[in-house]
XYZ file of C-alpha atoms in Angstrom:
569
model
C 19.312 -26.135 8.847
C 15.793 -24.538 8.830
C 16.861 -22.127 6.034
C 17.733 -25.423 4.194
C 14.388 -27.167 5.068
C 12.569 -23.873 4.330
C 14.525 -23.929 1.001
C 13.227 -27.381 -0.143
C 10.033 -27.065 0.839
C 9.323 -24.186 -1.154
C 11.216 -25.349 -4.176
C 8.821 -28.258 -3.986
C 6.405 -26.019 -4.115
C 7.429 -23.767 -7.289
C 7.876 -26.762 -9.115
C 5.047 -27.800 -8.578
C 3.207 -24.165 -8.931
C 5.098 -24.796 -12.864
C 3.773 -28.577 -13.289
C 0.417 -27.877 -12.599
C -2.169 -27.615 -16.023
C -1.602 -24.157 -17.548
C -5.203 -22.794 -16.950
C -3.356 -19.239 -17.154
C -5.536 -18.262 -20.620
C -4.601 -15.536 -22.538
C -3.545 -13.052 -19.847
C -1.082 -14.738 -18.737
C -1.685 -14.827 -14.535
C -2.382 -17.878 -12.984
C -2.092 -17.449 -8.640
C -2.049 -19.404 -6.286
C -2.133 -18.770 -2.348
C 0.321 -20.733 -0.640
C 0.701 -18.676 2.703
C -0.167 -21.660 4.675
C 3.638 -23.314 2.695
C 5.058 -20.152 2.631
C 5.085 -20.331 7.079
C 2.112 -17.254 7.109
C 0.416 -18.654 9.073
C -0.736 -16.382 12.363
C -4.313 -15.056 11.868
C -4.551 -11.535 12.449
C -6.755 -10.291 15.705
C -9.280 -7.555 14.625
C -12.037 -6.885 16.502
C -15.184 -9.671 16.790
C -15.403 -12.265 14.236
C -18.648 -12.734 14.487
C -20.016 -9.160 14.973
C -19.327 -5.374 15.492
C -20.156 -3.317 18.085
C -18.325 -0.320 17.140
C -16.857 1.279 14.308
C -13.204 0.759 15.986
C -13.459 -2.973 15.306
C -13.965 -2.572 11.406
C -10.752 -0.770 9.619
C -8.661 -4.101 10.079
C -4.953 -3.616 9.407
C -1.981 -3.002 6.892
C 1.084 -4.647 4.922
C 4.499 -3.720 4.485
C 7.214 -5.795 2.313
C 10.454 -4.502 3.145
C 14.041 -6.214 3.633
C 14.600 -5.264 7.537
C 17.516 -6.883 7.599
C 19.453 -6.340 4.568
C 20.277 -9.429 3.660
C 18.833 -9.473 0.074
C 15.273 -10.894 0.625
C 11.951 -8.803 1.298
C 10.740 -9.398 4.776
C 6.806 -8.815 5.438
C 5.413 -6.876 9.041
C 1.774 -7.572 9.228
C 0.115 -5.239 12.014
C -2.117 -6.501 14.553
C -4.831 -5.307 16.421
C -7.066 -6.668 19.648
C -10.373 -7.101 20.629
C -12.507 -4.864 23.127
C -12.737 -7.685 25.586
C -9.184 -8.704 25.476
C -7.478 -10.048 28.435
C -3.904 -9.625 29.144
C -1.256 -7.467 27.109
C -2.858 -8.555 23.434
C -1.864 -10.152 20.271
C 1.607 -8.402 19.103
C 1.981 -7.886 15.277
C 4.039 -10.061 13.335
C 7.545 -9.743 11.662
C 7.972 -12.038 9.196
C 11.563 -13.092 7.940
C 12.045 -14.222 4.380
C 14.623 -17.238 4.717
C 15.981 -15.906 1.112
C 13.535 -18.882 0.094
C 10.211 -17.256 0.238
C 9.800 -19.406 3.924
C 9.183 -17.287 6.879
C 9.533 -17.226 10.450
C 8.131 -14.353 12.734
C 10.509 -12.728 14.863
C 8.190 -9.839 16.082
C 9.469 -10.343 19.744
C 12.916 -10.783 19.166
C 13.381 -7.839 17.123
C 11.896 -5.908 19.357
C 8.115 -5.144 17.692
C 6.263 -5.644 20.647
C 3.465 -2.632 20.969
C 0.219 -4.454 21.869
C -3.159 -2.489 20.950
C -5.311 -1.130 18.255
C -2.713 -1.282 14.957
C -3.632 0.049 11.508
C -1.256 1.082 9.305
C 2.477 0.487 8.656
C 4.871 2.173 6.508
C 8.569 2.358 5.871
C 11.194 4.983 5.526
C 14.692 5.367 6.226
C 14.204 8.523 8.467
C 17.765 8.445 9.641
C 19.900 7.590 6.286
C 21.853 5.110 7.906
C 21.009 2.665 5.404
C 18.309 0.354 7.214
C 14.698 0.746 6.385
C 13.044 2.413 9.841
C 9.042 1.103 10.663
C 5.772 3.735 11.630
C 3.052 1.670 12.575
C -0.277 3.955 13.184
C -2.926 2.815 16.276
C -5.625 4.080 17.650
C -4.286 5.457 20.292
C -0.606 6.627 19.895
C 1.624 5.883 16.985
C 4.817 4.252 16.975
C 8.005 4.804 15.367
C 10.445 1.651 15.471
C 14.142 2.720 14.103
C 15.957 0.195 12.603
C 19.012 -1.129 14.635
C 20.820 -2.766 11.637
C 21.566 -5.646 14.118
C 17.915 -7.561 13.416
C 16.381 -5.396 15.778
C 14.148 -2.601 16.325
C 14.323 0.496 18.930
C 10.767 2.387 19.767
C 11.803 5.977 19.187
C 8.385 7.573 19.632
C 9.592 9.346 22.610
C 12.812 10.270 21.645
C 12.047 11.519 18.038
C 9.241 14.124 19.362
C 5.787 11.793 18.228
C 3.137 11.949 20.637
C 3.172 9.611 23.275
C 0.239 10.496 24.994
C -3.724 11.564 24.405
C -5.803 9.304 22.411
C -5.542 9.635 18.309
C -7.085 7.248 15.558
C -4.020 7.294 13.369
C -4.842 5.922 10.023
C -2.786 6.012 6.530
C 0.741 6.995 6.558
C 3.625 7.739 4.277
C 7.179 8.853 4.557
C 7.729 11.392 1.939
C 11.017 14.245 1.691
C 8.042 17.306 0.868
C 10.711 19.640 1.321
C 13.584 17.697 -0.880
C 16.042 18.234 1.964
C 17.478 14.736 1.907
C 15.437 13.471 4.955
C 11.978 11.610 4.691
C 9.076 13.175 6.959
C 6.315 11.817 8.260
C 2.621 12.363 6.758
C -0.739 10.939 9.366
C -4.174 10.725 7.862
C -6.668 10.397 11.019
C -9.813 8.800 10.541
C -12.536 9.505 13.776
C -12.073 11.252 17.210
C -13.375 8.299 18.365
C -14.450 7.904 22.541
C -14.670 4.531 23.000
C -16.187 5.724 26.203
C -18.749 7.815 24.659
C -19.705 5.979 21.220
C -23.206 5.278 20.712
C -24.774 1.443 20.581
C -25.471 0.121 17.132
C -28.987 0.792 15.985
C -29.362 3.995 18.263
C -29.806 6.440 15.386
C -29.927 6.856 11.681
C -26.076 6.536 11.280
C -26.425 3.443 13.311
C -28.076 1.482 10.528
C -27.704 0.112 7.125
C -30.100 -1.451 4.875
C -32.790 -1.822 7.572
C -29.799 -3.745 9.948
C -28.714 -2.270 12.788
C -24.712 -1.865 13.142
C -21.789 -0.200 14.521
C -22.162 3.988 14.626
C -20.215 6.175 11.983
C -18.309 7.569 10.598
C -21.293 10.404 10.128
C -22.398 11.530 13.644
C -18.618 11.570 14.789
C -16.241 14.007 14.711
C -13.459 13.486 12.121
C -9.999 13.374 12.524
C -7.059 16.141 11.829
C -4.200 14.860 9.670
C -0.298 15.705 10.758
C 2.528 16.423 8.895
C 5.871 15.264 10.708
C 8.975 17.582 9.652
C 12.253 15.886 9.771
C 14.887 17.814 11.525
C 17.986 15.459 10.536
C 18.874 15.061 13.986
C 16.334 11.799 14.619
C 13.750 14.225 16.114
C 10.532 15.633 14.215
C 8.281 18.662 14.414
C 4.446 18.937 14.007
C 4.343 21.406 10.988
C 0.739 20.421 9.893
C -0.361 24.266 10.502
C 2.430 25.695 8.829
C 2.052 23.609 5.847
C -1.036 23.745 5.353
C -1.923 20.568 6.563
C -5.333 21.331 8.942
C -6.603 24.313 6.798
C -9.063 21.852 5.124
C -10.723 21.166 8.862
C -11.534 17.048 9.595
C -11.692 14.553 7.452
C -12.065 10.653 7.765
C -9.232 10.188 5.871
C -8.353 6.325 5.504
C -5.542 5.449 2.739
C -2.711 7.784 1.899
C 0.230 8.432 -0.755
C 2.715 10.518 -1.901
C 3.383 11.413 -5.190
C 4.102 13.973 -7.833
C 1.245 14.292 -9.731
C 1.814 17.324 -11.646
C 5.361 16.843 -13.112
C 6.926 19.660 -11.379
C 9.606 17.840 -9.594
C 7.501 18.094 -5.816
C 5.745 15.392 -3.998
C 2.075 16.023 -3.421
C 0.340 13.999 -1.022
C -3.218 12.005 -1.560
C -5.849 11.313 0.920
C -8.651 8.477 0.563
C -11.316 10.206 2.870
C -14.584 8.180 3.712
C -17.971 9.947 3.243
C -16.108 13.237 3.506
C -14.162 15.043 0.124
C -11.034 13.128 -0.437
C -7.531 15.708 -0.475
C -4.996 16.381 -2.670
C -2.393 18.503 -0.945
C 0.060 20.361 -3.700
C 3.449 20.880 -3.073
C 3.954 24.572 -3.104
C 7.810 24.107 -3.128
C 8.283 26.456 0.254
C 7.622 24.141 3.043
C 3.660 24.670 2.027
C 0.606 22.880 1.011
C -2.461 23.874 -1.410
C -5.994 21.732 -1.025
C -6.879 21.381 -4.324
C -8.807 18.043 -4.282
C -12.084 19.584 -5.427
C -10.418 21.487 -7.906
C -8.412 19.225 -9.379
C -11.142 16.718 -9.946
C -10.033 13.844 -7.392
C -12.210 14.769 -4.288
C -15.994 13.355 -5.026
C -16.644 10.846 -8.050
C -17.838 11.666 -11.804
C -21.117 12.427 -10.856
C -20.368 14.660 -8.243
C -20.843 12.510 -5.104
C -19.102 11.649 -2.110
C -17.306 8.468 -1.589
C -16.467 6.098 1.126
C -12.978 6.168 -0.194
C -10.633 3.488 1.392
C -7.309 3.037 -0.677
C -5.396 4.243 -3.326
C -3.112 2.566 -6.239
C -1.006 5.249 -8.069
C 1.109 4.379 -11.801
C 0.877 5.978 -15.088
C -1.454 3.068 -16.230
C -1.967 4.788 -19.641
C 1.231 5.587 -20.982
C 1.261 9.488 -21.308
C 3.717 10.087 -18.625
C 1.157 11.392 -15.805
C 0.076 9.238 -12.404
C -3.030 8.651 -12.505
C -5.467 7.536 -9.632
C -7.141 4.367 -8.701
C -9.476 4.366 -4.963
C -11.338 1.527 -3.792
C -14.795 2.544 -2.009
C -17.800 1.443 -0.316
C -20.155 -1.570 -0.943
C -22.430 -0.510 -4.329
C -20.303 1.908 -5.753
C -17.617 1.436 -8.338
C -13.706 1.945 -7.829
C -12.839 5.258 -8.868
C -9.961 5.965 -11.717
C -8.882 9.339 -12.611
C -6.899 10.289 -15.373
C -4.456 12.665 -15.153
C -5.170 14.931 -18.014
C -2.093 17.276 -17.194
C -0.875 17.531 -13.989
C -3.542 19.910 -12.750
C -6.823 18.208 -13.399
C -8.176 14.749 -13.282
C -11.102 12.769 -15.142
C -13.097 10.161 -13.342
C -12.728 7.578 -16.169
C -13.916 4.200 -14.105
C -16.816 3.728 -15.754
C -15.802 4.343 -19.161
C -12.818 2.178 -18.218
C -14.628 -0.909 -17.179
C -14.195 -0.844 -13.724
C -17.882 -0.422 -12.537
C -18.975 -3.939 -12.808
C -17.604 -5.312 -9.465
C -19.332 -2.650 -6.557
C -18.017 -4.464 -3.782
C -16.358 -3.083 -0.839
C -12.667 -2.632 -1.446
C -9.856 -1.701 0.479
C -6.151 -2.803 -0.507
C -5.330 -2.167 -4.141
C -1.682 -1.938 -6.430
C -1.023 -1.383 -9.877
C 0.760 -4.682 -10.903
C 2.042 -5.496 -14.632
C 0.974 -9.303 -13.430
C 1.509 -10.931 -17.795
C 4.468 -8.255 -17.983
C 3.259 -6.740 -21.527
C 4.036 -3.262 -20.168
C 0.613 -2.470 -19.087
C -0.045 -1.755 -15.671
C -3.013 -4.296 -13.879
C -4.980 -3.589 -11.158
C -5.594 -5.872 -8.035
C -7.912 -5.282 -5.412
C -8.828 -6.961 -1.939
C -12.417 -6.946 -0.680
C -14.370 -7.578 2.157
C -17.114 -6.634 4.229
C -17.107 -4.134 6.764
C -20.137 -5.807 8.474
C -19.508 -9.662 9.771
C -23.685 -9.602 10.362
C -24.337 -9.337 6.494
C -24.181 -13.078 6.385
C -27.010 -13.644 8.478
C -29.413 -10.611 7.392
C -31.058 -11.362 3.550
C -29.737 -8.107 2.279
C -27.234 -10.344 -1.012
C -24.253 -9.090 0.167
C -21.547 -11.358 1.958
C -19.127 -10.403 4.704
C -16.196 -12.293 2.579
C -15.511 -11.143 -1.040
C -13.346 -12.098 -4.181
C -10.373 -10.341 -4.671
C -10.441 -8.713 -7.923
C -8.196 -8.742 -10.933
C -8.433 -6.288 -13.931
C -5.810 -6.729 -16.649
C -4.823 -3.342 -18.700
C -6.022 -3.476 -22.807
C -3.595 -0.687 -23.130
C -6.523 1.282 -24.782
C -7.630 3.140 -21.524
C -9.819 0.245 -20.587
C -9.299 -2.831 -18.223
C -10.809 -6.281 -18.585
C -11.946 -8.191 -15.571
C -9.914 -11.636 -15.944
C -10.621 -12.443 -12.036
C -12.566 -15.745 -13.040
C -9.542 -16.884 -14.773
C -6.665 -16.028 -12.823
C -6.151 -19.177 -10.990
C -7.469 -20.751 -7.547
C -6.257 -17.759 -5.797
C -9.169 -15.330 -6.899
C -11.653 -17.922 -6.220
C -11.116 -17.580 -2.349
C -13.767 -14.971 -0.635
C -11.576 -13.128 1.727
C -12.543 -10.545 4.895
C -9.664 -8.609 3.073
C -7.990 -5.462 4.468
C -4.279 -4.220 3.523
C -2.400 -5.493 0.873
C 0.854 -4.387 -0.796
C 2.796 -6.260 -3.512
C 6.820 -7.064 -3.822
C 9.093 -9.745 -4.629
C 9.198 -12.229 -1.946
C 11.302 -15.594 -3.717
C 13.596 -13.486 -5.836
C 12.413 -14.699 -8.886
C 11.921 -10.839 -10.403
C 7.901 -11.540 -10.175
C 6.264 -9.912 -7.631
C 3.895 -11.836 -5.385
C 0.857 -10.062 -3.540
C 0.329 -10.194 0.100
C -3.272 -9.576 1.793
C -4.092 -9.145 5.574
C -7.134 -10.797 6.044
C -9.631 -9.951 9.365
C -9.314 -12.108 11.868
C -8.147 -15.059 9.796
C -4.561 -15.643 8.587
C -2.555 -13.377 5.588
C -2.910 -14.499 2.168
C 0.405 -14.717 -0.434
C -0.826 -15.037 -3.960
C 1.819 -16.288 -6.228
C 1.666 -15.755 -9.995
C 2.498 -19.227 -11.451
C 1.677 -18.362 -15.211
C 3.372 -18.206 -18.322
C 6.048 -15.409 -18.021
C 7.055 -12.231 -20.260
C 10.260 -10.221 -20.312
C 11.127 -7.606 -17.267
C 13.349 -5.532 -15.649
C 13.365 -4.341 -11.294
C 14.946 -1.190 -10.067
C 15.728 -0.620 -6.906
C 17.544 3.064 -6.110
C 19.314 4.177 -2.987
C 19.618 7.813 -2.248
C 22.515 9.600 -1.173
C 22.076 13.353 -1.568
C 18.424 12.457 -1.603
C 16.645 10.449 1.292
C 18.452 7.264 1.792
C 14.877 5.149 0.554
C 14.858 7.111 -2.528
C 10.863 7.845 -1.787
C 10.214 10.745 -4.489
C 12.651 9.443 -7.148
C 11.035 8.892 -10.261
C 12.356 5.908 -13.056
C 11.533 6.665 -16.805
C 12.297 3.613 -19.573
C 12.290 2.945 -23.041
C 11.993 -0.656 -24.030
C 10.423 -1.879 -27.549
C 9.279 1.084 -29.117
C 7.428 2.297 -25.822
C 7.837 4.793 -22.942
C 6.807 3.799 -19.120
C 6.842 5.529 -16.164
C 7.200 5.033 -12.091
C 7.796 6.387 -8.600
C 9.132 5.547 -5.300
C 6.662 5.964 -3.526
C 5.722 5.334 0.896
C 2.411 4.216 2.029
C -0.466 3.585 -0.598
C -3.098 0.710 -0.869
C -4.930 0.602 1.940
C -2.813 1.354 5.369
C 0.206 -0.463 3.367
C 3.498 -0.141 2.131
C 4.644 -2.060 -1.280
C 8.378 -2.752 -2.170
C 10.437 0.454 -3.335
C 11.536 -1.790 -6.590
C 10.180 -0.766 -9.260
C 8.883 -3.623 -11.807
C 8.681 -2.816 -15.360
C 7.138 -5.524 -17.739
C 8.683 -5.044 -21.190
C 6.686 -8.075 -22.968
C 8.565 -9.001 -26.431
C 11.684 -6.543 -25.497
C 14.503 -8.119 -23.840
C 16.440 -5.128 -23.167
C 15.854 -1.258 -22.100
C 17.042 0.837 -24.489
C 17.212 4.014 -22.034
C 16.638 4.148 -18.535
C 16.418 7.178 -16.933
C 16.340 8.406 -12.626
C 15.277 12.048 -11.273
C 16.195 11.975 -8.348
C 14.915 14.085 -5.220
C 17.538 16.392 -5.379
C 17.082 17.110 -8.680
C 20.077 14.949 -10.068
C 19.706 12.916 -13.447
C 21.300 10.009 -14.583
C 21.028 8.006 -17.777
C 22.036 4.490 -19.215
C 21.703 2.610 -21.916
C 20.831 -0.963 -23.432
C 20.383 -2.243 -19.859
C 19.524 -6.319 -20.774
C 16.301 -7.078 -19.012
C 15.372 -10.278 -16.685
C 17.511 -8.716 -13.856
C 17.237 -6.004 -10.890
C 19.146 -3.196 -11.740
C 20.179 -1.350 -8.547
C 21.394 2.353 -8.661
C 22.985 4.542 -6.317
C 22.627 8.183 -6.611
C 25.656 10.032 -8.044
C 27.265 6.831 -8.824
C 27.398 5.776 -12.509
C 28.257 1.818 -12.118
C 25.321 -0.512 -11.775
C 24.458 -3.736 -10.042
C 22.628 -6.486 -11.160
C 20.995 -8.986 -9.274
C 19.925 -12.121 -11.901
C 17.192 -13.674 -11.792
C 16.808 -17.759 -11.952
C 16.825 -18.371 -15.652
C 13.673 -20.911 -14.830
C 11.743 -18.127 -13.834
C 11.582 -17.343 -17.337
């Protein structure tokens, strides 16, 4: 009966989302927030809300969209954090079940997602292929590894599977990629500060205490930086730290932040992508024995065009220019522009956000996805904002503590157009925005964006404007890791090529739906779709009609199709 209320109540709401003045304009987006409608309604608890005393209170927390319990509709797990004088056990993080409506109900403590504490990241893998999406959710302080019950429920594994359950680590971006293309998805760690709580400095109490003249919260210069860790998958539900072996710690420390997996050079191997801030950002590629190369400097991806470092926070990774290469988008720091490199050939990358039109906007980003939001083909770009410093409001320095959310739609020419200012009521909000990841939450075949906002409640933007043609594809693994993370979707739809991954983590400490979304504009059919999978095995089909999810199994030549509601269209 609540399924059935929820139901209603949010087909009120699409209908009217439809009836409401087309103010979409000529790029076709129109959002809307309707989180409060939608049942998102829990703020999340991040540190103080009025000020920051420490650098521990500022990262704020990640999204994943996932369908936990396999019943057809994308769930969403916000994480949580605390505050330094919290009493009692702490604000949990939320679970939130999709009603197959696009209502939802958190059911954090009754599947079993209890862990209480410093939260940051989440992302999602299916570590033991046994079909149900398993949960990593990264603290400051020890990580934990939820496995996925297939009953509703979760089981902390941390223990059991060989994580560390002890010492004191500020686990930050994380990913589940198969960097060894043995069927089973490991476990990459970025790690931001060795942070004492114990031991860290008062704000004000040197030069990397202040900013602009104000004094604040210490770091992340002046502290030591963190160590990342890659996880090895031993098919047996256990893992081993490999991160010397590979590779991993010959860098040395890094405040890395945001994190993905990807393969960036076309050779078939995931390489893995680390956001660092105020340290070189890393590109780890996949040697194809068990190893990792640094080549972040080297490849063009480390500092931006000029040479400088960055306060890099998140990352959004698509082929946004057509050429059959994933290319890079970052978010950084207050007063500098969002990087974009261009993948000129696998091996090198050009720092092309100026040129590209993305250096109008220097506000402090964090979340960010590639999202084809008018569905002409073209790869957008969204991107959260927000502060990380609650006392700008109240010093005169023109910055604010809450920021738009930003919204550049792809010319298809190499360049993007800022359309923010007319892409509905959603974009006018200023947000303290942190994580953010983007999949389809109604089943419509549009994918809404999800935003978890400091110390206030989540945000779930809903594109109500005028729609285009599209197709989704979601793959399951068989030989290859049961999520299909690595596998790599090729189309050709109305005289043009596009390109995407399955890929874990990204954004900013978030984890977007494994469907892939292809906008094909005029086109109403794929002419040739096309998976690589993991393993290495190929699979073709042909004059696949579009407006429909497309779901693929590996090895099997018979595919499913979910329709969409024909007034979605």
């Amino acid at each position: 009966m609540r399924a059935a209320r929820g139901a209603r109540r949010l087909a009120v709401l699409w209908i009217g989302c439809m009836l409401a003045p087309a103010v979409a304009g000529e790029n076709g987006a129109r959002f809307v927030d309707i989180a409060a409608e939608a049942g998102l309604t829990k703020p999340t608890t991040f540190g103080g809300a009025a000020r920051s005393d420490y650098i521990l209170e500022s990262t704020g927390t990640g999204v994943a969209i996932f369908d936990y319990d396999g019943d057809g509709a994308n769930d969403i797990f916000i994480a949580n954090g605390t505050t330094l004088n919290a009493k009692g056990p702490g604000t949990p993080s939320q679970l939130y079940h999709n009603d197959g409506a696009g209502h939802f109900m958190d059911v954090a403590e009754r599947a079993g997602i209890r862990k209480t504490g410093w939260a940051q990241a989440a992302c999602v893998g299916d570590f033991d292929n046994d079909g149900h999406p398993d949960l990593l959710v990264t603290y400051y302080g020890q990580n934990v590894l939820y496995r996925n019950l297939g009953n509703g429920r979760f089981e902390d594994v941390t223990a059991r599977a060989g994580l560390p359950v002890t010492g004191t680590r500020w686990g930050s971006g994380c990913t589940f990629v198969d960097y060894d293309r043995d069927g089973y998805a490991d476990i990459f760690i970025a790690n931001y500060v060795d942070f004492d709580l114990a031991k860290a400095p008062k704000p004000g109490s040197s030069r990397n205490c202040e900013w602009k003249g104000m004094a604040v919260w210490c770091g992340p210069h002046g502290l030591p930086p963190g160590h990342n860790i890659l996880l090895h998958n031993n098919g047996n539900g256990t893992f081993t730290d490999v991160s010397e072996k590979a590779g991993i710690l010959q860098p040395g420390g890094r405040f890395g932040l945001g994190v993905t997996a990807a393969d960036f050079d076309n050779d078939g191997w995931p390489d893995i992508y680390v956001a660092c801030d105020q340290t070189p950002s890393l590109l780890y590629r996949n040697r194809h024995d068990g190893t990792f190369e640094e080549v972040g400097d080297r490849a063009g991806v480390a500092y931006n065009a000029d040479g400088r470092l960055q306060a890099g926070m998140g990352i959004a990774v698509a082929d946004y220019d057509g050429n059959g290469l994933l290319d890079i988008a970052k978010t950084n720091f207050s007063g500098d522009r969002p990087s974009l490199y261009r993948n000129e050939g696998g091996l090198y990358f050009t720092d092309v956000s100026e040129e590209a039109g993305l250096g109008r906007n220097q506000l402090l980003g964090w979340g960010i996805a590639f999202l084809d939001v008018d569905e002409d083909g073209w790869p957008d770009l969204v991107m959260a904002n927000g502060h990380v410093y609650p006392e700008v409001d109240r010093a005169p320095l023109g910055e604010t503590y809450r920021q738009k959310t930003l919204l550049y739609r792809n010319l298809g020419n190499g360049r993007f157009a800022d359309i923010t200012a007319s892409a509905g009521p959603a974009f006018e909000t200023l947000r303290p925005a942190r994580g953010l990841a983007v999949g389809d939450l109604d089943g419509d075949g549009r994918p809404e964006i999800v935003i978890a906002n400091r110390n206030e409640r989540p945000s779930l933007l809903k594109n109500t404007g005028p729609r285009g043609n599209a197709i989704a594809v979601t793959l399951t693994g068989t030989k290859s890791n049961r999520s299909a993370v690595g596998a790599r979707v090729e189309i050709e739809a109305g005289g043009r090529k596009q390109m995407a991954e399955v890929m874990g983590g990204g954004s900013y400490y978030s984890q977007s739906s494994f469907t892939l979304y292809f906008g094909l504009g005029a086109a109403t059919k794929v002419e040739k779709l096309r998976v690589t999978w993991p393993s290495g095995v190929t699979g073709t089909w042909n004059d696949i009609e579009g407006n429909r999810e497309a779901g693929i199994v590996e090895g099997d030549r018979n595919v499913t199709y979910k329709h969409w509601p024909s007034t979605s269209k």
